[in-house]
Coordinates of C-alpha atoms in Angstrom, one line a residue:
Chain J
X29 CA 0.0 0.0 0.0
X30 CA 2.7 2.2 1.0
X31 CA 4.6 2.2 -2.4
X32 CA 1.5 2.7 -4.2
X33 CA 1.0 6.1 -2.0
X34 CA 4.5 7.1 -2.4
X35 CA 4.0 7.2 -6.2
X36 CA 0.8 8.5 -6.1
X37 CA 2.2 11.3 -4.4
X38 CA 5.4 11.5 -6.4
X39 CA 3.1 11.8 -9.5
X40 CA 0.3 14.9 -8.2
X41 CA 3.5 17.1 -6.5
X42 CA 6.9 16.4 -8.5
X43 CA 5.9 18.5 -12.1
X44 CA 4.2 21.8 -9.8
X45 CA 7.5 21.7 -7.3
X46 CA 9.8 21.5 -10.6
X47 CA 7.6 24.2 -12.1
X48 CA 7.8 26.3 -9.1
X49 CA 11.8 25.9 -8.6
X50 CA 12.7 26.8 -12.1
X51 CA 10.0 29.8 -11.8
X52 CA 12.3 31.6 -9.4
X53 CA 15.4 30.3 -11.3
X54 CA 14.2 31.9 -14.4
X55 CA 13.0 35.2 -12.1
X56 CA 16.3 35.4 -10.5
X57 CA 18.2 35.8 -13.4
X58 CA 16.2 38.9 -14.5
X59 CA 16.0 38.0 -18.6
X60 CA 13.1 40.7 -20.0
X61 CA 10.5 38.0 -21.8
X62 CA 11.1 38.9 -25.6
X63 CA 12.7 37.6 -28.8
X64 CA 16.2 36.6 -27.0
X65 CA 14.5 35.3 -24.0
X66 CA 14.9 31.7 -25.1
X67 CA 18.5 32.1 -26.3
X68 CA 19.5 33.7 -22.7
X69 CA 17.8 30.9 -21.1
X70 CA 19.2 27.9 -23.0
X71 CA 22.6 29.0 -21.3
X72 CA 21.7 29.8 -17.9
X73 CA 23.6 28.1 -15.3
X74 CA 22.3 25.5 -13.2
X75 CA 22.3 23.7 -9.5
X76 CA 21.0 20.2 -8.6
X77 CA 17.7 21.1 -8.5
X78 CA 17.1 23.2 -11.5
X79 CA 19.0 21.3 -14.1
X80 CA 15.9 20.5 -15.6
X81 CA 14.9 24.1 -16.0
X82 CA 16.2 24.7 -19.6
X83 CA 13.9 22.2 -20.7
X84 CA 10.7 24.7 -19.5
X85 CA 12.6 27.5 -21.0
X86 CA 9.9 28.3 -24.2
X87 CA 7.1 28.0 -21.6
X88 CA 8.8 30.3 -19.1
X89 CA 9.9 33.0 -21.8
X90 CA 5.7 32.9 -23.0
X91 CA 4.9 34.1 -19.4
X92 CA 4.5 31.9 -16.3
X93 CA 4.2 34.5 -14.3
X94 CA 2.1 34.9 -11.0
X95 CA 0.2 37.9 -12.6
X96 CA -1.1 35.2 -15.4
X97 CA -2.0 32.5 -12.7
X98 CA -4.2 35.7 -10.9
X99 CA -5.6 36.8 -14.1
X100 CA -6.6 32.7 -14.9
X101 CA -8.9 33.3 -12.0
X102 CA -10.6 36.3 -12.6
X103 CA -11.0 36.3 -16.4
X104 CA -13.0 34.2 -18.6
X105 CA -10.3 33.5 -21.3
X106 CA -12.3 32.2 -23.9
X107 CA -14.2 35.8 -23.9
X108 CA -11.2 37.6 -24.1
X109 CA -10.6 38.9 -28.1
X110 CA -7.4 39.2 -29.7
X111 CA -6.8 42.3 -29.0
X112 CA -7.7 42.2 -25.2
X113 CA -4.9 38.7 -25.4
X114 CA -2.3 41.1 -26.7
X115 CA -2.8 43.9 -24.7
X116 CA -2.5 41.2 -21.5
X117 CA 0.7 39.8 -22.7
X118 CA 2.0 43.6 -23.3
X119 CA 1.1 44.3 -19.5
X120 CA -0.1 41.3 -17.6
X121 CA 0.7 43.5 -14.4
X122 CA -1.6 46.0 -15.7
X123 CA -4.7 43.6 -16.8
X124 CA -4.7 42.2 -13.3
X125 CA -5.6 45.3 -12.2
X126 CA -8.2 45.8 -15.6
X127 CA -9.8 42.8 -14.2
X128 CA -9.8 43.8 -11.0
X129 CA -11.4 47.0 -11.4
X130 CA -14.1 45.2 -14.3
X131 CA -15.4 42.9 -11.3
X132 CA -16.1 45.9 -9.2
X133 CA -17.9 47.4 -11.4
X134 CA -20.0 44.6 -12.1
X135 CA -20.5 43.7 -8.6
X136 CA -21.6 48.1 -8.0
X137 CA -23.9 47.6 -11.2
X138 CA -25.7 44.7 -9.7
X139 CA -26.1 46.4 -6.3
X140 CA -26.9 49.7 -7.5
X141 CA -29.9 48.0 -10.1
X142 CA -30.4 44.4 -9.3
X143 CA -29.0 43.1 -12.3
X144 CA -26.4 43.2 -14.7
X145 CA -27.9 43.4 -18.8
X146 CA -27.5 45.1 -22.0
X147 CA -28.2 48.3 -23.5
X148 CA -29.8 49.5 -20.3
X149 CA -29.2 51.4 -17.2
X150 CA -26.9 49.1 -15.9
X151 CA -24.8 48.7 -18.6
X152 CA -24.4 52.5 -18.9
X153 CA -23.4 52.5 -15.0
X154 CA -20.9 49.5 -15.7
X155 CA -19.2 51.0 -18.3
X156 CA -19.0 54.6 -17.1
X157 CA -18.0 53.1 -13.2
X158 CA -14.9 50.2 -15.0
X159 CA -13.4 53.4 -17.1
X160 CA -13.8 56.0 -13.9
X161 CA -11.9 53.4 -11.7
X162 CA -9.4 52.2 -14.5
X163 CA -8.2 55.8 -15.5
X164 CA -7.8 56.2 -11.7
X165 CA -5.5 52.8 -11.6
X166 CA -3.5 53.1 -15.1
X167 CA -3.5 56.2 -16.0
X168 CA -6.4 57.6 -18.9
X169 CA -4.1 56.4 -22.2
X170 CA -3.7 52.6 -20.9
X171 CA -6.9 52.6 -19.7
X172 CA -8.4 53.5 -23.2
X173 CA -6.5 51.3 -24.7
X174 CA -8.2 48.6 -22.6
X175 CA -11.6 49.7 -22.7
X176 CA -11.2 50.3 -26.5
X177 CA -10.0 46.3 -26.7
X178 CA -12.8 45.1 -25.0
X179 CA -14.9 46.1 -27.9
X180 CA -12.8 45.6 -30.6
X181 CA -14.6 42.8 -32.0
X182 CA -17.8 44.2 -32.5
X183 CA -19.1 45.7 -35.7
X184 CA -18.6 49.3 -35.5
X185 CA -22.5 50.0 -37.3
X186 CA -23.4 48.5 -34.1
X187 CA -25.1 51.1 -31.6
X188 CA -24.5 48.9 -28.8
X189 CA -20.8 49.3 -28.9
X190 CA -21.3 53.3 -30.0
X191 CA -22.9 53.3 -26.3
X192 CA -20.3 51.8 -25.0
X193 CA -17.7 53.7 -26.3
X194 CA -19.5 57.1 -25.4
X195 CA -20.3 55.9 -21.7
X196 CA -16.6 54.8 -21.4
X197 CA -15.4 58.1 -22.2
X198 CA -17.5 60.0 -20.0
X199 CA -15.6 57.9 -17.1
X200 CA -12.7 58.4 -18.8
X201 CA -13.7 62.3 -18.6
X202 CA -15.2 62.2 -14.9
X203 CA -12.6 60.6 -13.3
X204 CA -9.7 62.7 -14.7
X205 CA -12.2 65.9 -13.3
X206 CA -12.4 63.9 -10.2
X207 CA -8.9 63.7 -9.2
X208 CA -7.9 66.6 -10.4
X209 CA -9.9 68.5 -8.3
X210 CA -9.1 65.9 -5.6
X211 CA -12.1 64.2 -4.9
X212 CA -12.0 60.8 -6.6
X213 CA -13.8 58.0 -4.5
X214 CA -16.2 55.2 -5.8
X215 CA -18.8 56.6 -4.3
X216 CA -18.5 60.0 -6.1
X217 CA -17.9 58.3 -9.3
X218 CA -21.3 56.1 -8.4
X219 CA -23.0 59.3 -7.8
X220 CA -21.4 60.8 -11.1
X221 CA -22.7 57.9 -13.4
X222 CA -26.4 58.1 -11.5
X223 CA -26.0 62.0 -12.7
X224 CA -25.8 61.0 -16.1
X225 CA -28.1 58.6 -16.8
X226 CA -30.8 60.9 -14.8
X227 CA -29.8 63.8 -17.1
X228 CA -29.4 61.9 -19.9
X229 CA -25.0 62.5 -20.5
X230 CA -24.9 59.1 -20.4
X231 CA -26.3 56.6 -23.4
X232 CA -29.3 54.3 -22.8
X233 CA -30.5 52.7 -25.5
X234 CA -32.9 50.9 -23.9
X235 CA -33.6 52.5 -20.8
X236 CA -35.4 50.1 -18.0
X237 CA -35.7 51.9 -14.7
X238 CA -33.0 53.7 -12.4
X239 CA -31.2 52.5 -9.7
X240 CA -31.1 53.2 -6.1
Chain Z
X7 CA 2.4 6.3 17.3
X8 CA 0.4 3.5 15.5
X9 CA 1.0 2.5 11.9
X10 CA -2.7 3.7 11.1
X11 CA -2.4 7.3 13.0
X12 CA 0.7 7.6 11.1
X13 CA -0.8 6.4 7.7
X14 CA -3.7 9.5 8.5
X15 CA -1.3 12.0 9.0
X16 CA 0.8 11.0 6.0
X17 CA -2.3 11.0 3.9
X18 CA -3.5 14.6 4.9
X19 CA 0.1 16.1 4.6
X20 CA 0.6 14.6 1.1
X21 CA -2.6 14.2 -0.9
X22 CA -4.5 17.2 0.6
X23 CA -1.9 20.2 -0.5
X24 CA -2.2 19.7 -4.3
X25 CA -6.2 19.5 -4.3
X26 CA -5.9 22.9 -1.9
X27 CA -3.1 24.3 -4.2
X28 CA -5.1 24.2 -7.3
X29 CA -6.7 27.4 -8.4
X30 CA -10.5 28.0 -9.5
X31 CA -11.3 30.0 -12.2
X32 CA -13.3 32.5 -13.2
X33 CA -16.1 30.0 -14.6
X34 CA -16.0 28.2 -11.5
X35 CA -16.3 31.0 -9.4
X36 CA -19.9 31.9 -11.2
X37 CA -22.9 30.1 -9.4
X38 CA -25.2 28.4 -12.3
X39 CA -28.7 26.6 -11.7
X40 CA -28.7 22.4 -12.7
X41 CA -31.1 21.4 -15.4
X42 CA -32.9 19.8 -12.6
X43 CA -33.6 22.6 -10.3
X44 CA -34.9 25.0 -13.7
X45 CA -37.2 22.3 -14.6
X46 CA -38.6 21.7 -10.6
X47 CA -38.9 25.7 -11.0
X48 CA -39.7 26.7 -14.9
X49 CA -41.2 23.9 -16.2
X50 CA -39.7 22.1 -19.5
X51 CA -41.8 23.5 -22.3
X52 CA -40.9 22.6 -25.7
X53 CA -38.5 25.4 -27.0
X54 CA -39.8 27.5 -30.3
X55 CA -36.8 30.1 -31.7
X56 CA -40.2 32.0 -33.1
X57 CA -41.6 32.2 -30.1
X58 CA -38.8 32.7 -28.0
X59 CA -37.8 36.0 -29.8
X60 CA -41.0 38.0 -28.4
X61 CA -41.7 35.5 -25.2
X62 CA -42.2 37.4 -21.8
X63 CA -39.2 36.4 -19.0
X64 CA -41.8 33.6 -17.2
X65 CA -42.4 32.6 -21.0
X66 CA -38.7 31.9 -22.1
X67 CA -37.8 30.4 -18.9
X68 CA -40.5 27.8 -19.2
X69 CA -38.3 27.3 -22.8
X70 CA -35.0 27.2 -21.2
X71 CA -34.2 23.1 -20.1
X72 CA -35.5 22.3 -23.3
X73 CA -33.5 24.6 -25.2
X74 CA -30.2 23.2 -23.4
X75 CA -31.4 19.9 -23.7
X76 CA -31.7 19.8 -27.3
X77 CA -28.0 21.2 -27.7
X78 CA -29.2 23.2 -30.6
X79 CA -26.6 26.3 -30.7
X80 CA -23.8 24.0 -29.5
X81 CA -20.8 24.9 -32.0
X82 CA -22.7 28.1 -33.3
X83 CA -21.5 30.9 -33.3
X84 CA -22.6 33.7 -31.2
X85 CA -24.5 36.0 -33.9
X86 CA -26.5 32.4 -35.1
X87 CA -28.0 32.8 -31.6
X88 CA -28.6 36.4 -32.4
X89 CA -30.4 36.2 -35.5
X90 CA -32.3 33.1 -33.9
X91 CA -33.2 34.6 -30.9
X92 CA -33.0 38.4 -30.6
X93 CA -30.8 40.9 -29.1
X94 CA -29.4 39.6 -25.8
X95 CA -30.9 41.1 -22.8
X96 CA -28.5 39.8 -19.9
X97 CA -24.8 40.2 -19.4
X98 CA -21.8 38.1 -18.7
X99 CA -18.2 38.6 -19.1
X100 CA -18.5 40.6 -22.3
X101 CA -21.4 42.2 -24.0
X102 CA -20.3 40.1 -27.2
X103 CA -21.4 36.7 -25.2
X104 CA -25.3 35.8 -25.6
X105 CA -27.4 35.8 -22.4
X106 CA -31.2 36.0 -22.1
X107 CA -32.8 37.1 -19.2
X108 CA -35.2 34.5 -17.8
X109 CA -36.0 35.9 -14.3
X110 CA -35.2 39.2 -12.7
X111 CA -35.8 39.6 -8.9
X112 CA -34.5 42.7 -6.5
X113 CA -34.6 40.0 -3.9
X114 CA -30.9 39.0 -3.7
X115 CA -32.1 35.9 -2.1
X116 CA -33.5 35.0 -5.4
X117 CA -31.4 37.3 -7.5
X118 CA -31.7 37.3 -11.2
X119 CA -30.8 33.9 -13.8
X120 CA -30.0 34.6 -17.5
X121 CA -29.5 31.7 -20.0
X122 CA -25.7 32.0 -21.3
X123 CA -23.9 30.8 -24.2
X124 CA -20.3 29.8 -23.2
X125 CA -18.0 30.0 -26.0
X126 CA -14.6 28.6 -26.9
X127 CA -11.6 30.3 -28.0
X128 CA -12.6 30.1 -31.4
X129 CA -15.7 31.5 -30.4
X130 CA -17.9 28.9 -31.0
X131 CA -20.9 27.6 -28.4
X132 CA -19.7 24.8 -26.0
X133 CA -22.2 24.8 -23.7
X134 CA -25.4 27.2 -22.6
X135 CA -25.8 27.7 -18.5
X136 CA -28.4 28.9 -16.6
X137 CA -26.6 31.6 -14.7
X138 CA -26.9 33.4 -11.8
X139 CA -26.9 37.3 -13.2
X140 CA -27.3 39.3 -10.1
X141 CA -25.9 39.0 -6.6
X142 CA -24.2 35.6 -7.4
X143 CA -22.0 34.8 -3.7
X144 CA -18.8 33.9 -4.2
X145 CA -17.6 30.5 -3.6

């Protein structure tokens, strides 16, 4: 029985400790991921317990980074365009954070009007809130650049993404206004957004009922 | 210490870290309804793309096991569902992923459930969900 156990063991932890080891081998050395990434790695030196590391090197230049392991959690991959899947290998530090903020402003739509849909209220919040809070975290040029991914793949005849565009850049707008003036908090970008879709700033195409 | 205490303790220490250690992800952090549970509650009427396009929420819900059941949009592509079905009226992930509202409650108890087309990285249906839309508690 023991044996058995022993190799059962062997078998679920060896690969993940191996991975893990020659993570921080390839971290330590400090070689920027890019086109001579796999060279510089071939010839790395190695100890007894990272001998085996060359042999991951391809997979470690992609990007095996903790950043991508985070992101893995809170992104649906398969949703994510091409665009979007370039801009994350460009700044996987960055679209954590994108992420981050896009869950927020999901989770303050849903609260704020009991449901998250399309072409409504509470898409018009959701985009306004995710651009407010990214220009705050990024910086308004990396944020656009984001936002703008996210609805690359759409047509652009399509008046859904023209509202999403034009409520993105009213957060965009808001919160640059916001902390410039010092006063950027979530609940003064909330109150913002509910501003605009009472006086009509912000697009509805389909409007359904305020929020709270 | 006695073989067996000694066999428990190996057992937690080894097998249990890996199962711990392995990350969820973002689909299995969403809460979804079984096919079993939306036919107790919605009934399985026979699903009608016709009728589905102008159906009130109660209306399309009632459709809903059936239209999973069939597997009907599985490998389509999100604008067959679309043209099928009419302009989504839910959300998830993206507003480029098709979801149809089938019940919409303030009660967060309740919350709101949309139908919702999982794709692929190609972008093709793999699988339609009945998901929880609002107030969904994390796992």
């Amino acid at each position: 029985m023991k044996p058995i156990l022993i190799v059962l063991y062997l078998l679920l932890n060896v690969s993940s400790v191996a991975d893990d080891l020659c993570r921080k081998w390839f971290e330590a050395s400090r070689i920027p991921k890019g086109p001579e990434c796999l060279n510089k790695c071939a010839v790395l030196s190695t100890g007894m317990g990272t001998f085996m590391c060359p042999n991951l090197c391809k997979q470690l230049c992609e990007d095996n980074s903790l950043s991508k392991k985070l992101l893995e959690q809170i992104a649906y991959y398969p949703g994510l365009n091409k665009k979007e899947r370039q801009l994350i290998s460009e700044h996987p530090k960055e679209a954590v954070e994108v992420y981050n903020q896009k869950n927020k402003a999901e989770s303050e739509s849903q609260k704020t009007f009991g449901r998250d849909s399309s072409d409504d209220e509470s898409d018009a919040f959701r985009h306004f809130l995710w651009a407010a809070l990214l220009t705050k975290e990024l910086g308004a040029n990396l944020a656009k650049e984001f936002l703008d991914a996210h609805e690359s793949e759409d047509s652009s005849e399509n008046p859904s993404k023209a509202m999403d565009l034009a409520n993105n850049r009213a957060g965009i707008l808001a919160a640059e206004k916001l902390i410039n003036s010092g006063k950027f908090s979530l609940d003064a970008v909330k109150q913002e957004a509910l501003k605009g879709i009472k006086d009509g700033t912000l697009i509805v195409l389909k409007p359904q009922g305020a929020g709270k | 210490m006695n073989r067996k205490a000694g066999f428990v303790i190996a057992f937690i220490l080894f097998f249990l870290p890996p199962f711990f250690s392995n990350a969820t992800t973002y689909l299995d952090q969403q809460e979804f309804m079984s096919l079993d549970t939306a036919e107790k509650k919605y009934g399985s009427g026979s699903f009608d793309a016709l009728k589905f396009r102008t159906a009130k929420l109660n209306e399309r819900a009632a459709m809903a096991v059936s239209l999973i059941r069939s597997k009907k949009y599985i490998g389509k592509l999100p604008n067959d569902v679309k043209k099928d079905l009419g302009p989504y009226s839910g959300y998830f992930w993206s507003d480029s992923i098709p979801t149809y509202l089938v019940e919409t409650s303030t009660d967060k108890a309740k919350g709101s459930w949309q139908l919702v087309f999982l794709i692929d990285e190609q972008g093709a249906i793999t699988e339609v969900k009945i998901h929880k839309n609002c107030c969904a508690t994390s796992k």
